[in-house]
């Protein structure tokens, strides 16, 4: 056993969080453990931290507050910052995959084969698809594989990943994965899915925050890595709710900070989605004006209430236009979770907005555009 270091009490106390996480150097561990035999106050604190870390080391109960894991990590890491931190933009994915895995931990064969109804919007109409809990996890594994491939990690689809250019969309990958399986997915899909989520978080952490702009292809479009990780966190939460509903188990929304990031991603994507719908002839409003890039134009104020809330000015005339309060023509107010469920295709545009003021056609365009971002 290494010789313990001679450290001051304040230094030893600051190492307790790292010790509980088994992140101390051997000499530091020896010093802390010798100190714990002499200092009752630190021994009590060490016991409390070790119990808290136990919630992180093994799958946590879903009866706990969704924010507890984040708070425990923050408390420990304040005492000793990690050598390789998880980038802020990957924390939501880390948290949501842990929550979903906690839901799955005690499932028996009956729950893994419970029917799940996937919902989304296609051509402005509600669409559904039946699968099972195992099928949903297989879907998440396949789509997370887009990020894995961008990072140089193994693609879970293997030979099935050789889709024609332009067809490697989330839905195409999922269908290929489902069809290529010799048998319907079973509980065995949990281990490779969870291993891949750990690999993704570990890899982006070692790659560093500067890698956040790396492009991730979704077939028909690309997202920078930092947005792709938010997108995957969002879908993990949405499908966690789908699974929880199938087994009649409560499932809370993400923490406010993570929910805000998901709302912000959807709000930033809306102008490009509006433009795509305009080019496809799906626009309702006829009031469009020509606006130079960077110039203010007609805007809709999106007000998100409650956890994850904020305000966004959505340019209506061009994705390159600047949102402008002076050119505001409409205002929508929505709860944060409700807006995300609209973007997931779980709430219809007609049911979504709690408050609507202004140009009705512009409001309808934005609500339909939000719903059209959903996919299988």
XYZ file of C-alpha atoms in Angstrom:
376
model
C 0.000 0.000 0.000
C 1.429 3.458 -0.864
C 2.622 5.705 1.909
C -0.043 8.322 2.799
C 0.767 11.927 2.041
C 1.045 14.478 4.831
C -1.801 16.847 3.954
C -3.647 19.591 5.826
C -7.187 18.998 7.066
C -8.721 21.431 4.539
C -6.984 19.607 1.666
C -8.118 16.205 2.913
C -11.684 17.483 3.275
C -11.617 18.791 -0.297
C -10.589 15.315 -1.498
C -13.596 13.529 0.023
C -15.748 13.885 -3.105
C -12.992 12.522 -5.336
C -12.354 9.706 -2.835
C -16.056 8.753 -2.912
C -15.857 8.606 -6.714
C -12.650 6.495 -6.515
C -10.889 9.270 -8.439
C -7.974 9.907 -6.048
C -4.393 8.930 -6.727
C -3.242 5.953 -4.594
C -1.229 8.209 -2.250
C -4.203 10.542 -1.809
C -6.518 7.590 -1.120
C -4.195 6.350 1.593
C -4.035 9.831 3.166
C -7.820 10.260 3.112
C -8.508 6.830 4.597
C -5.984 7.332 7.382
C -7.598 10.698 8.140
C -11.092 9.149 8.244
C -9.983 6.986 11.164
C -9.111 10.118 13.129
C -11.731 12.720 12.148
C -15.358 11.920 12.933
C -16.767 14.883 10.976
C -14.952 13.884 7.788
C -15.869 10.223 8.323
C -19.569 11.151 8.459
C -19.210 13.318 5.345
C -17.340 10.536 3.529
C -20.088 8.044 4.390
C -22.753 10.427 3.081
C -20.848 10.993 -0.157
C -20.134 7.285 -0.656
C -23.866 6.515 -0.234
C -24.723 9.245 -2.738
C -22.187 7.934 -5.237
C -23.816 4.533 -4.888
C -26.790 6.038 -6.717
C -24.478 6.802 -9.629
C -22.591 3.496 -9.696
C -25.632 1.291 -9.930
C -28.842 1.967 -11.866
C -30.812 4.512 -9.896
C -34.477 4.236 -8.957
C -36.886 6.254 -11.011
C -38.656 7.205 -7.813
C -35.808 9.683 -7.265
C -35.918 13.289 -8.414
C -34.648 13.385 -12.057
C -32.229 16.140 -11.038
C -30.622 14.225 -8.152
C -27.950 12.565 -10.277
C -26.891 15.934 -11.688
C -26.807 17.574 -8.261
C -24.724 14.794 -6.689
C -22.221 14.938 -9.548
C -21.984 18.715 -9.328
C -21.451 18.581 -5.558
C -18.640 16.036 -5.867
C -16.983 17.706 -8.843
C -16.965 21.121 -7.148
C -14.581 19.640 -4.598
C -12.293 18.302 -7.299
C -12.872 19.130 -10.983
C -12.539 16.133 -13.320
C -9.433 15.783 -15.431
C -11.653 15.039 -18.440
C -15.036 16.781 -17.990
C -18.148 15.935 -19.978
C -18.911 18.907 -22.257
C -21.978 20.890 -21.216
C -23.682 20.035 -24.500
C -23.371 16.290 -23.791
C -24.655 16.399 -20.196
C -28.335 16.147 -21.182
C -27.612 12.994 -23.202
C -25.628 11.533 -20.311
C -28.497 12.225 -17.896
C -31.351 11.052 -20.133
C -29.674 7.775 -21.100
C -29.036 7.088 -17.408
C -32.693 7.763 -16.597
C -33.939 5.486 -19.355
C -31.555 2.735 -18.304
C -32.910 3.060 -14.750
C -36.418 2.490 -16.105
C -35.275 -0.638 -17.943
C -33.249 -2.212 -15.138
C -36.023 -4.322 -13.561
C -37.969 -5.184 -16.719
C -38.827 -8.846 -17.194
C -39.554 -10.499 -20.531
C -43.187 -9.391 -20.391
C -42.251 -5.705 -20.141
C -39.595 -5.976 -22.879
C -42.256 -7.261 -25.264
C -44.948 -4.786 -24.168
C -46.459 -2.984 -27.199
C -45.367 0.628 -27.750
C -47.027 3.043 -30.143
C -44.535 5.420 -31.762
C -46.109 8.714 -32.858
C -44.963 11.460 -35.223
C -46.291 13.852 -37.895
C -45.869 13.223 -41.606
C -47.327 15.429 -44.379
C -49.166 17.349 -41.619
C -50.988 14.210 -40.517
C -50.509 12.149 -37.382
C -48.668 8.876 -38.063
C -48.137 5.879 -35.800
C -46.127 2.668 -35.777
C -46.393 -0.305 -33.462
C -43.316 -1.891 -31.945
C -42.205 -3.174 -28.535
C -40.087 -1.807 -25.697
C -37.133 -3.772 -27.104
C -37.909 -2.385 -30.556
C -37.714 1.185 -29.206
C -34.278 0.547 -27.679
C -33.152 -0.978 -30.985
C -34.363 2.220 -32.688
C -32.346 4.391 -30.281
C -29.291 2.179 -30.805
C -29.591 2.516 -34.588
C -30.047 6.295 -34.628
C -27.377 6.969 -31.995
C -25.154 5.075 -34.416
C -25.188 8.173 -36.655
C -23.252 10.027 -33.966
C -21.055 6.994 -33.303
C -20.108 6.795 -36.996
C -19.277 10.517 -37.088
C -16.921 10.007 -34.124
C -15.225 6.998 -35.696
C -16.840 4.476 -33.345
C -18.285 1.140 -34.553
C -21.675 1.395 -36.232
C -24.193 -0.919 -34.502
C -25.813 -1.701 -37.851
C -22.659 -3.355 -39.171
C -23.178 -4.412 -42.791
C -26.709 -3.005 -42.685
C -25.178 0.489 -42.529
C -24.295 0.277 -46.231
C -27.407 2.192 -47.237
C -27.487 4.170 -50.474
C -26.438 7.848 -50.133
C -29.369 9.949 -49.034
C -31.153 7.004 -47.429
C -29.135 6.848 -44.211
C -31.874 8.715 -42.359
C -32.943 7.786 -38.820
C -36.089 6.059 -40.109
C -34.215 4.179 -42.882
C -31.589 2.955 -40.419
C -34.263 1.861 -37.960
C -36.229 -0.054 -40.599
C -33.028 -1.721 -41.837
C -32.098 -2.718 -38.292
C -35.546 -4.117 -37.554
C -35.695 -6.031 -40.855
C -32.139 -7.328 -40.571
C -32.665 -8.915 -37.157
C -33.140 -12.696 -37.289
C -35.722 -12.395 -34.517
C -37.703 -9.482 -33.004
C -35.542 -7.470 -30.575
C -35.398 -8.772 -27.009
C -33.936 -7.589 -23.710
C -30.484 -8.440 -25.105
C -30.547 -5.092 -26.956
C -30.119 -3.197 -23.686
C -26.431 -4.060 -23.210
C -25.170 -2.830 -26.624
C -27.370 0.271 -26.411
C -26.038 1.187 -22.964
C -22.456 0.403 -23.953
C -22.810 2.695 -26.961
C -24.200 5.549 -24.837
C -21.187 5.256 -22.508
C -18.820 5.182 -25.492
C -20.401 8.312 -26.964
C -20.136 10.300 -23.726
C -16.573 9.089 -23.109
C -15.467 9.881 -26.658
C -16.902 13.407 -26.807
C -15.337 14.063 -23.398
C -11.871 13.040 -24.563
C -12.356 14.776 -27.906
C -13.035 18.056 -26.105
C -15.547 20.867 -26.431
C -13.959 22.115 -29.669
C -15.302 19.020 -31.440
C -18.839 20.290 -30.945
C -18.931 21.717 -34.472
C -18.113 18.372 -36.110
C -20.925 17.579 -38.616
C -23.193 14.595 -38.019
C -25.146 13.441 -41.059
C -28.831 12.596 -40.682
C -29.187 11.620 -44.324
C -31.073 14.608 -45.677
C -29.366 17.174 -43.437
C -26.540 17.666 -40.960
C -26.303 18.831 -37.372
C -23.154 19.929 -35.562
C -22.134 17.416 -32.908
C -23.232 19.631 -30.001
C -26.754 19.843 -31.472
C -26.788 16.160 -32.427
C -26.119 15.216 -28.795
C -29.020 17.425 -27.697
C -31.208 15.844 -30.359
C -30.322 12.379 -29.077
C -31.059 13.437 -25.483
C -34.429 14.765 -26.617
C -35.362 11.546 -28.418
C -34.171 9.439 -25.489
C -36.506 11.351 -23.160
C -39.449 11.174 -25.594
C -39.085 7.442 -26.098
C -38.522 6.987 -22.372
C -42.004 8.452 -21.947
C -43.334 6.109 -24.650
C -41.906 3.105 -22.816
C -43.089 4.309 -19.396
C -46.591 4.804 -20.788
C -46.553 1.266 -22.191
C -45.750 -0.226 -18.767
C -47.859 2.283 -16.819
C -44.964 3.920 -14.967
C -44.557 7.670 -14.233
C -41.724 9.442 -16.074
C -40.798 13.039 -15.347
C -39.529 15.620 -17.880
C -35.805 16.466 -17.898
C -34.331 19.040 -15.522
C -34.996 22.675 -16.425
C -31.466 23.292 -17.724
C -31.565 20.293 -20.050
C -35.137 21.005 -21.145
C -34.131 24.574 -22.013
C -31.386 23.252 -24.280
C -33.843 20.990 -26.095
C -36.328 23.836 -26.574
C -33.547 26.092 -27.823
C -32.463 23.516 -30.406
C -36.002 23.182 -31.768
C -36.468 26.974 -31.840
C -33.199 27.440 -33.759
C -34.235 24.791 -36.296
C -37.682 26.277 -36.947
C -36.632 28.934 -39.539
C -34.976 26.302 -41.754
C -37.976 23.989 -41.372
C -40.326 26.840 -42.341
C -38.226 27.464 -45.472
C -38.289 23.778 -46.428
C -42.065 23.680 -46.034
C -42.356 26.858 -48.117
C -40.359 25.294 -50.934
C -42.533 22.166 -50.736
C -45.690 24.264 -51.075
C -46.849 23.554 -47.519
C -46.854 27.166 -46.311
C -50.198 28.583 -45.143
C -49.354 32.281 -44.868
C -49.212 34.396 -48.040
C -47.660 37.435 -46.349
C -44.030 36.544 -46.986
C -41.698 39.457 -47.771
C -38.260 39.478 -49.362
C -35.698 40.116 -46.628
C -31.931 40.439 -47.020
C -29.745 38.108 -44.996
C -29.222 39.491 -41.511
C -31.986 42.089 -41.898
C -35.008 42.144 -39.561
C -38.226 40.664 -40.888
C -41.628 39.456 -39.781
C -41.236 37.478 -36.588
C -43.201 35.278 -34.236
C -42.467 35.446 -30.522
C -42.261 31.956 -29.023
C -42.732 32.185 -25.264
C -41.941 29.026 -23.320
C -43.296 28.958 -19.788
C -42.304 26.910 -16.771
C -39.229 24.722 -16.493
C -36.803 25.300 -19.349
C -38.580 28.522 -20.293
C -37.486 31.554 -22.247
C -38.393 33.600 -25.328
C -37.318 33.230 -28.951
C -38.066 35.471 -31.943
C -38.612 33.209 -34.932
C -37.999 34.873 -38.341
C -40.847 33.992 -40.704
C -39.679 35.303 -44.090
C -36.263 33.666 -44.417
C -33.985 31.491 -42.278
C -31.271 34.101 -42.890
C -33.430 36.969 -41.603
C -33.075 38.323 -38.084
C -35.857 37.921 -35.557
C -37.172 41.348 -34.628
C -39.447 42.529 -31.821
C -40.343 45.579 -33.928
C -41.609 43.310 -36.703
C -43.470 40.891 -34.426
C -46.733 39.740 -36.050
C -47.699 36.893 -33.727
C -47.093 35.490 -30.244
C -47.417 31.905 -29.008
C -47.179 30.817 -25.367
C -46.506 27.178 -24.492
C -45.303 25.095 -21.575
C -41.756 23.761 -22.150
C -42.707 20.085 -21.987
C -45.734 20.693 -24.194
C -43.608 22.391 -26.867
C -41.180 19.474 -26.870
C -44.052 17.008 -27.192
C -45.344 19.057 -30.125
C -41.896 18.828 -31.758
C -41.949 15.073 -31.064
C -45.323 14.644 -32.774
C -47.032 13.619 -29.529
C -49.300 16.675 -29.384
C -51.241 17.987 -32.370
C -50.667 21.598 -33.514
C -54.338 22.316 -32.857
C -54.007 21.293 -29.199
C -50.589 22.721 -28.445
C -50.629 26.480 -27.895
C -51.987 27.696 -24.576
C -52.004 31.285 -25.830
C -52.098 32.681 -29.368
C -52.147 36.324 -30.425
C -51.702 37.858 -33.878
C -51.400 36.521 -37.434
C -53.317 33.227 -37.408
C -51.707 31.946 -40.600
C -48.207 32.615 -39.251
C -49.096 30.849 -35.997
C -50.398 27.842 -37.879
C -47.262 27.742 -40.037
C -44.990 27.657 -36.985
C -47.049 25.038 -35.127
C -47.175 22.778 -38.189
C -43.446 23.291 -38.755
C -42.723 22.302 -35.146
C -44.782 19.121 -35.496
C -43.112 18.303 -38.834
C -39.725 18.089 -37.096
C -40.899 14.823 -35.546
C -39.946 11.468 -37.042
C -40.139 7.799 -36.227
